[in-house]
């Protein structure tokens, strides 16, 4: 209703200056009833906060103008925009458009359902193919891979050894590259935020990144549903990230040490649960591709 009401006001960049003794939001709402995006986003945010609804002002850019020659959008300072975001439990931060010159953004019709391990595996299967998921009795034999169905010394056996060697080399190289990119991507973060940033990077690589509407607390709760054992360290790094980023909290050496330790624990647990399975799925899929022709003989 607040959004609908404000959208009945006139959108104009040429607005009267409120009297010095008047609050300019009150002046907009009860007197001038005209303004531009900064005015309406601020007014809506203030109105919602006054009744206890969590709201914030968001700034950014609209899409811009499409250039068919370059097949790209041209975004200039004229496309700068301000709008309101409102927090709904179970949905996250939802955008609202109180300015009449912009269309109302689409709305979610159902809550953001927390993802589980089954959701992750479904996404991996979609990405890598259903054949990547061997049944347990196919994949393991006394704790290891089942022997290739050919006599030792046969072509399939030799090909399997070569494939394993190539895959091992690829995995080592990919791990080193990923580790370097992971380090470079978080080294510039403040010390208190680095553990949270590292967890987000690892989980995103495993196909479990945060949604744009999720708060850090909501996101780490999603991770806990998949890796319950990591509940305590994930809560610790989320608390530190939120307190330092949004609350301006200062951390002494002891506090930073505890946050780093919690981050290291969370990373180990997530890696064992998510990354290891992703590597296993990828390795199994590639082995099947490499040994498939020989296995069919």
Coordinates of C-alpha atoms in Angstrom, one line a residue:
X1 CA 0.0 0.0 0.0
X2 CA 2.9 2.4 0.7
X3 CA 4.4 1.7 -2.6
X4 CA 1.0 2.2 -4.4
X5 CA 0.4 5.4 -2.6
X6 CA 3.8 7.0 -3.4
X7 CA 3.5 6.0 -7.1
X8 CA 0.5 8.3 -7.3
X9 CA 2.8 11.3 -6.7
X10 CA 4.4 13.2 -9.6
X11 CA 7.9 12.2 -10.6
X12 CA 10.0 15.3 -11.2
X13 CA 13.6 16.3 -10.9
X14 CA 12.6 19.9 -10.4
X15 CA 11.2 20.0 -6.9
X16 CA 10.5 22.9 -4.5
X17 CA 12.8 23.3 -1.6
X18 CA 11.1 22.6 1.8
X19 CA 11.0 25.4 4.4
X20 CA 14.0 25.2 6.8
X21 CA 11.8 24.3 9.7
X22 CA 10.1 21.4 7.9
X23 CA 11.3 17.8 7.6
X24 CA 11.6 17.2 3.9
X25 CA 10.0 13.8 4.0
X26 CA 6.9 15.3 5.7
X27 CA 7.0 18.1 3.1
X28 CA 7.0 15.6 0.3
X29 CA 4.2 13.5 1.7
X30 CA 1.8 16.3 2.8
X31 CA 2.7 19.3 0.7
X32 CA 4.6 19.1 -2.5
X33 CA 3.8 15.5 -3.5
X34 CA 6.4 15.5 -6.2
X35 CA 10.0 14.5 -6.3
X36 CA 12.4 11.9 -7.9
X37 CA 13.7 8.5 -6.9
X38 CA 15.9 9.6 -4.0
X39 CA 12.8 11.3 -2.4
X40 CA 10.4 8.4 -2.9
X41 CA 12.9 5.6 -1.8
X42 CA 13.8 7.5 1.3
X43 CA 10.2 8.4 2.1
X44 CA 9.1 4.7 1.8
X45 CA 12.0 3.5 3.9
X46 CA 11.3 6.0 6.7
X47 CA 7.6 5.2 6.7
X48 CA 8.1 1.5 6.9
X49 CA 10.8 1.8 9.6
X50 CA 8.5 4.0 11.7
X51 CA 6.1 1.1 12.1
X52 CA 8.9 -1.5 12.8
X53 CA 9.3 -3.0 9.3
X54 CA 12.9 -3.5 8.3
X55 CA 13.6 -1.5 5.2
X56 CA 16.6 0.0 3.5
X57 CA 17.5 2.4 0.6
X58 CA 19.2 0.7 -2.3
X59 CA 21.2 2.6 -5.0
X60 CA 22.4 1.4 -8.4
X61 CA 21.5 1.6 -12.1
X62 CA 18.6 0.6 -14.3
X63 CA 19.3 -1.5 -17.4
X64 CA 20.2 1.3 -19.8
X65 CA 19.8 1.5 -23.5
X66 CA 20.5 -1.4 -25.8
X67 CA 23.0 -0.8 -28.6
X68 CA 22.2 -3.3 -31.4
X69 CA 25.5 -2.5 -33.2
X70 CA 27.6 -3.6 -30.3
X71 CA 25.1 -6.0 -28.8
X72 CA 25.4 -4.4 -25.4
X73 CA 23.7 -2.0 -23.0
X74 CA 24.9 1.6 -22.6
X75 CA 24.6 2.6 -19.0
X76 CA 25.4 6.2 -18.0
X77 CA 24.9 8.4 -15.0
X78 CA 21.4 9.2 -16.3
X79 CA 20.5 5.6 -15.5
X80 CA 21.4 6.0 -11.8
X81 CA 18.4 5.0 -9.7
X82 CA 17.3 4.6 -6.0
X83 CA 14.7 2.3 -4.7
X84 CA 13.5 0.6 -1.5
X85 CA 14.2 -2.9 -0.2
X86 CA 12.1 -4.5 2.5
X87 CA 13.0 -7.6 4.5
X88 CA 10.6 -10.5 4.7
X89 CA 11.5 -13.6 6.8
X90 CA 11.7 -16.6 4.5
X91 CA 11.9 -14.4 1.4
X92 CA 14.9 -12.1 2.1
X93 CA 15.3 -8.5 0.9
X94 CA 12.6 -7.7 -1.7
X95 CA 12.8 -4.7 -4.0
X96 CA 10.0 -2.2 -4.1
X97 CA 9.6 0.7 -6.6
X98 CA 7.9 3.8 -5.1
X99 CA 8.9 6.0 -8.1
X100 CA 6.1 6.2 -10.7
X101 CA 8.6 6.5 -13.7
X102 CA 9.8 2.9 -13.2
X103 CA 7.8 -0.4 -13.5
X104 CA 7.0 -2.4 -10.4
X105 CA 9.5 -5.2 -10.0
X106 CA 8.3 -8.8 -10.3
X107 CA 7.4 -10.5 -7.0
X108 CA 8.3 -13.9 -5.7
X109 CA 5.2 -16.2 -5.4
X110 CA 6.7 -18.6 -2.9
X111 CA 9.3 -18.4 -0.1
X112 CA 12.9 -19.1 -0.8
X113 CA 13.1 -22.7 0.3
X114 CA 16.3 -23.6 2.0
X115 CA 18.4 -26.0 -0.1
X116 CA 19.4 -29.4 1.2
X117 CA 22.1 -31.9 0.2
X118 CA 19.6 -33.5 -2.1
X119 CA 19.2 -30.2 -3.9
X120 CA 23.0 -29.9 -4.3
X121 CA 23.3 -33.5 -5.7
X122 CA 20.4 -32.8 -8.1
X123 CA 22.2 -29.7 -9.4
X124 CA 25.4 -31.6 -9.8
X125 CA 23.6 -34.4 -11.7
X126 CA 22.1 -31.8 -14.0
X127 CA 25.5 -30.3 -14.5
X128 CA 27.6 -33.4 -15.0
X129 CA 25.0 -35.9 -16.2
X130 CA 23.1 -38.7 -14.5
X131 CA 25.8 -41.2 -15.4
X132 CA 28.2 -39.4 -13.1
X133 CA 26.4 -40.9 -10.1
X134 CA 27.4 -44.6 -9.7
X135 CA 25.6 -46.8 -7.3
X136 CA 27.6 -47.4 -4.1
X137 CA 28.3 -51.1 -5.1
X138 CA 29.5 -50.0 -8.5
X139 CA 31.7 -47.2 -7.2
X140 CA 33.3 -48.9 -4.2
X141 CA 34.9 -52.3 -3.5
X142 CA 36.4 -52.7 0.0
X143 CA 36.9 -49.0 0.2
X144 CA 38.3 -48.4 -3.3
X145 CA 37.3 -48.1 -6.9
X146 CA 36.1 -51.4 -8.5
X147 CA 38.7 -52.9 -10.9
X148 CA 38.1 -52.2 -14.5
X149 CA 36.3 -55.1 -16.1
X150 CA 39.3 -56.5 -18.0
X151 CA 42.3 -58.6 -17.2
X152 CA 45.2 -56.8 -15.7
X153 CA 47.6 -56.0 -18.5
X154 CA 44.8 -55.7 -21.1
X155 CA 44.1 -52.5 -23.1
X156 CA 41.3 -51.4 -20.8
X157 CA 43.6 -51.8 -17.7
X158 CA 46.4 -49.8 -19.3
X159 CA 44.0 -47.2 -20.5
X160 CA 42.6 -46.9 -17.0
X161 CA 46.0 -46.4 -15.5
X162 CA 46.8 -43.7 -18.1
X163 CA 43.4 -42.1 -17.4
X164 CA 44.0 -42.0 -13.7
X165 CA 47.4 -40.5 -14.2
X166 CA 46.0 -37.7 -16.4
X167 CA 43.1 -37.1 -14.1
X168 CA 45.4 -36.9 -11.1
X169 CA 47.6 -34.3 -12.9
X170 CA 44.5 -32.3 -13.9
X171 CA 43.2 -32.4 -10.3
X172 CA 46.4 -31.2 -8.8
X173 CA 46.7 -28.4 -11.3
X174 CA 43.1 -27.4 -10.9
X175 CA 43.4 -27.5 -7.1
X176 CA 46.5 -25.2 -7.1
X177 CA 44.8 -22.8 -9.5
X178 CA 41.6 -22.8 -7.5
X179 CA 43.6 -22.2 -4.3
X180 CA 45.5 -19.3 -5.8
X181 CA 42.3 -17.7 -7.1
X182 CA 40.6 -18.3 -3.8
X183 CA 43.4 -16.6 -1.9
X184 CA 43.6 -13.6 -4.2
X185 CA 39.9 -13.2 -4.2
X186 CA 39.7 -12.8 -0.4
X187 CA 43.1 -11.3 0.6
X188 CA 41.8 -7.7 0.2
X189 CA 38.9 -8.2 2.6
X190 CA 39.2 -6.9 6.1
X191 CA 40.6 -9.6 8.5
X192 CA 37.3 -10.1 10.2
X193 CA 35.5 -10.6 6.9
X194 CA 38.0 -12.9 5.3
X195 CA 36.8 -16.2 6.9
X196 CA 33.2 -15.5 5.7
X197 CA 34.4 -14.6 2.2
X198 CA 36.5 -17.8 2.0
X199 CA 33.5 -19.9 3.0
X200 CA 31.3 -18.2 0.4
X201 CA 33.9 -18.8 -2.3
X202 CA 34.3 -22.5 -1.4
X203 CA 30.5 -23.1 -1.2
X204 CA 29.9 -21.2 -4.4
X205 CA 32.5 -23.4 -6.2
X206 CA 30.6 -26.4 -4.9
X207 CA 27.3 -25.1 -6.4
X208 CA 25.9 -23.7 -3.2
X209 CA 26.5 -19.9 -3.4
X210 CA 24.3 -17.3 -1.6
X211 CA 21.2 -15.9 -3.3
X212 CA 21.2 -12.2 -3.8
X213 CA 18.3 -11.8 -1.4
X214 CA 19.9 -13.7 1.4
X215 CA 21.5 -12.1 4.5
X216 CA 24.7 -13.6 5.8
X217 CA 22.8 -15.2 8.7
X218 CA 20.2 -16.8 6.3
X219 CA 23.0 -18.0 4.0
X220 CA 25.0 -19.7 6.8
X221 CA 21.8 -21.3 8.1
X222 CA 21.3 -22.8 4.7
X223 CA 24.9 -24.2 4.9
X224 CA 24.2 -25.6 8.3
X225 CA 21.2 -27.6 6.9
X226 CA 23.7 -29.3 4.6
X227 CA 26.6 -29.6 7.0
X228 CA 25.1 -29.6 10.5
X229 CA 28.4 -30.3 12.2
X230 CA 29.6 -26.8 11.0
X231 CA 26.9 -25.0 12.8
X232 CA 29.1 -23.4 15.5
X233 CA 32.0 -22.1 13.3
X234 CA 29.6 -20.9 10.6
X235 CA 27.6 -18.9 13.2
X236 CA 30.9 -17.4 14.6
X237 CA 32.1 -16.2 11.2
X238 CA 28.7 -14.8 10.2
X239 CA 28.4 -12.9 13.5
X240 CA 31.9 -11.4 13.0
X241 CA 31.1 -10.5 9.4
X242 CA 27.9 -8.8 10.2
X243 CA 29.2 -7.0 13.3
X244 CA 32.3 -5.7 11.5
X245 CA 30.6 -4.8 8.1
X246 CA 27.4 -3.3 9.3
X247 CA 28.0 -2.5 13.0
X248 CA 31.5 -1.1 12.7
X249 CA 32.8 -3.3 15.5
X250 CA 36.5 -3.3 16.1
X251 CA 38.3 -6.6 16.6
X252 CA 41.3 -7.1 18.8
X253 CA 44.0 -9.8 18.2
X254 CA 42.3 -12.4 20.3
X255 CA 38.9 -11.9 18.6
X256 CA 40.4 -12.1 15.2
X257 CA 42.2 -15.3 16.2
X258 CA 39.0 -16.9 17.2
X259 CA 37.2 -15.9 14.0
X260 CA 40.1 -17.3 11.9
X261 CA 40.0 -20.5 13.8
X262 CA 36.3 -20.8 13.3
X263 CA 36.7 -20.1 9.6
X264 CA 39.4 -22.8 9.3
X265 CA 37.1 -25.3 11.0
X266 CA 34.2 -24.4 8.8
X267 CA 36.3 -24.7 5.6
X268 CA 37.5 -28.1 6.6
X269 CA 34.0 -29.4 7.3
X270 CA 32.6 -27.9 4.1
X271 CA 35.4 -29.3 2.0
X272 CA 34.9 -32.8 3.3
X273 CA 31.2 -32.7 2.8
X274 CA 30.8 -30.7 -0.4
X275 CA 34.0 -30.4 -2.3
X276 CA 35.1 -34.0 -1.9
X277 CA 31.9 -35.2 -3.2
X278 CA 32.0 -32.9 -6.2
X279 CA 35.5 -34.1 -7.0
X280 CA 34.4 -37.7 -6.7
X281 CA 31.5 -37.1 -9.0
X282 CA 33.7 -35.3 -11.6
X283 CA 36.3 -38.0 -11.4
X284 CA 33.8 -40.8 -11.9
X285 CA 32.2 -39.0 -14.8
X286 CA 35.5 -38.5 -16.6
X287 CA 36.7 -42.1 -15.9
X288 CA 33.5 -43.4 -17.6
X289 CA 34.1 -41.2 -20.6
X290 CA 37.7 -42.3 -21.0
X291 CA 37.2 -46.0 -20.4
X292 CA 33.8 -46.3 -22.0
X293 CA 34.8 -47.5 -25.5
X294 CA 37.1 -50.2 -24.1
X295 CA 34.6 -51.4 -21.5
X296 CA 32.0 -52.0 -24.3
X297 CA 34.4 -54.4 -26.1

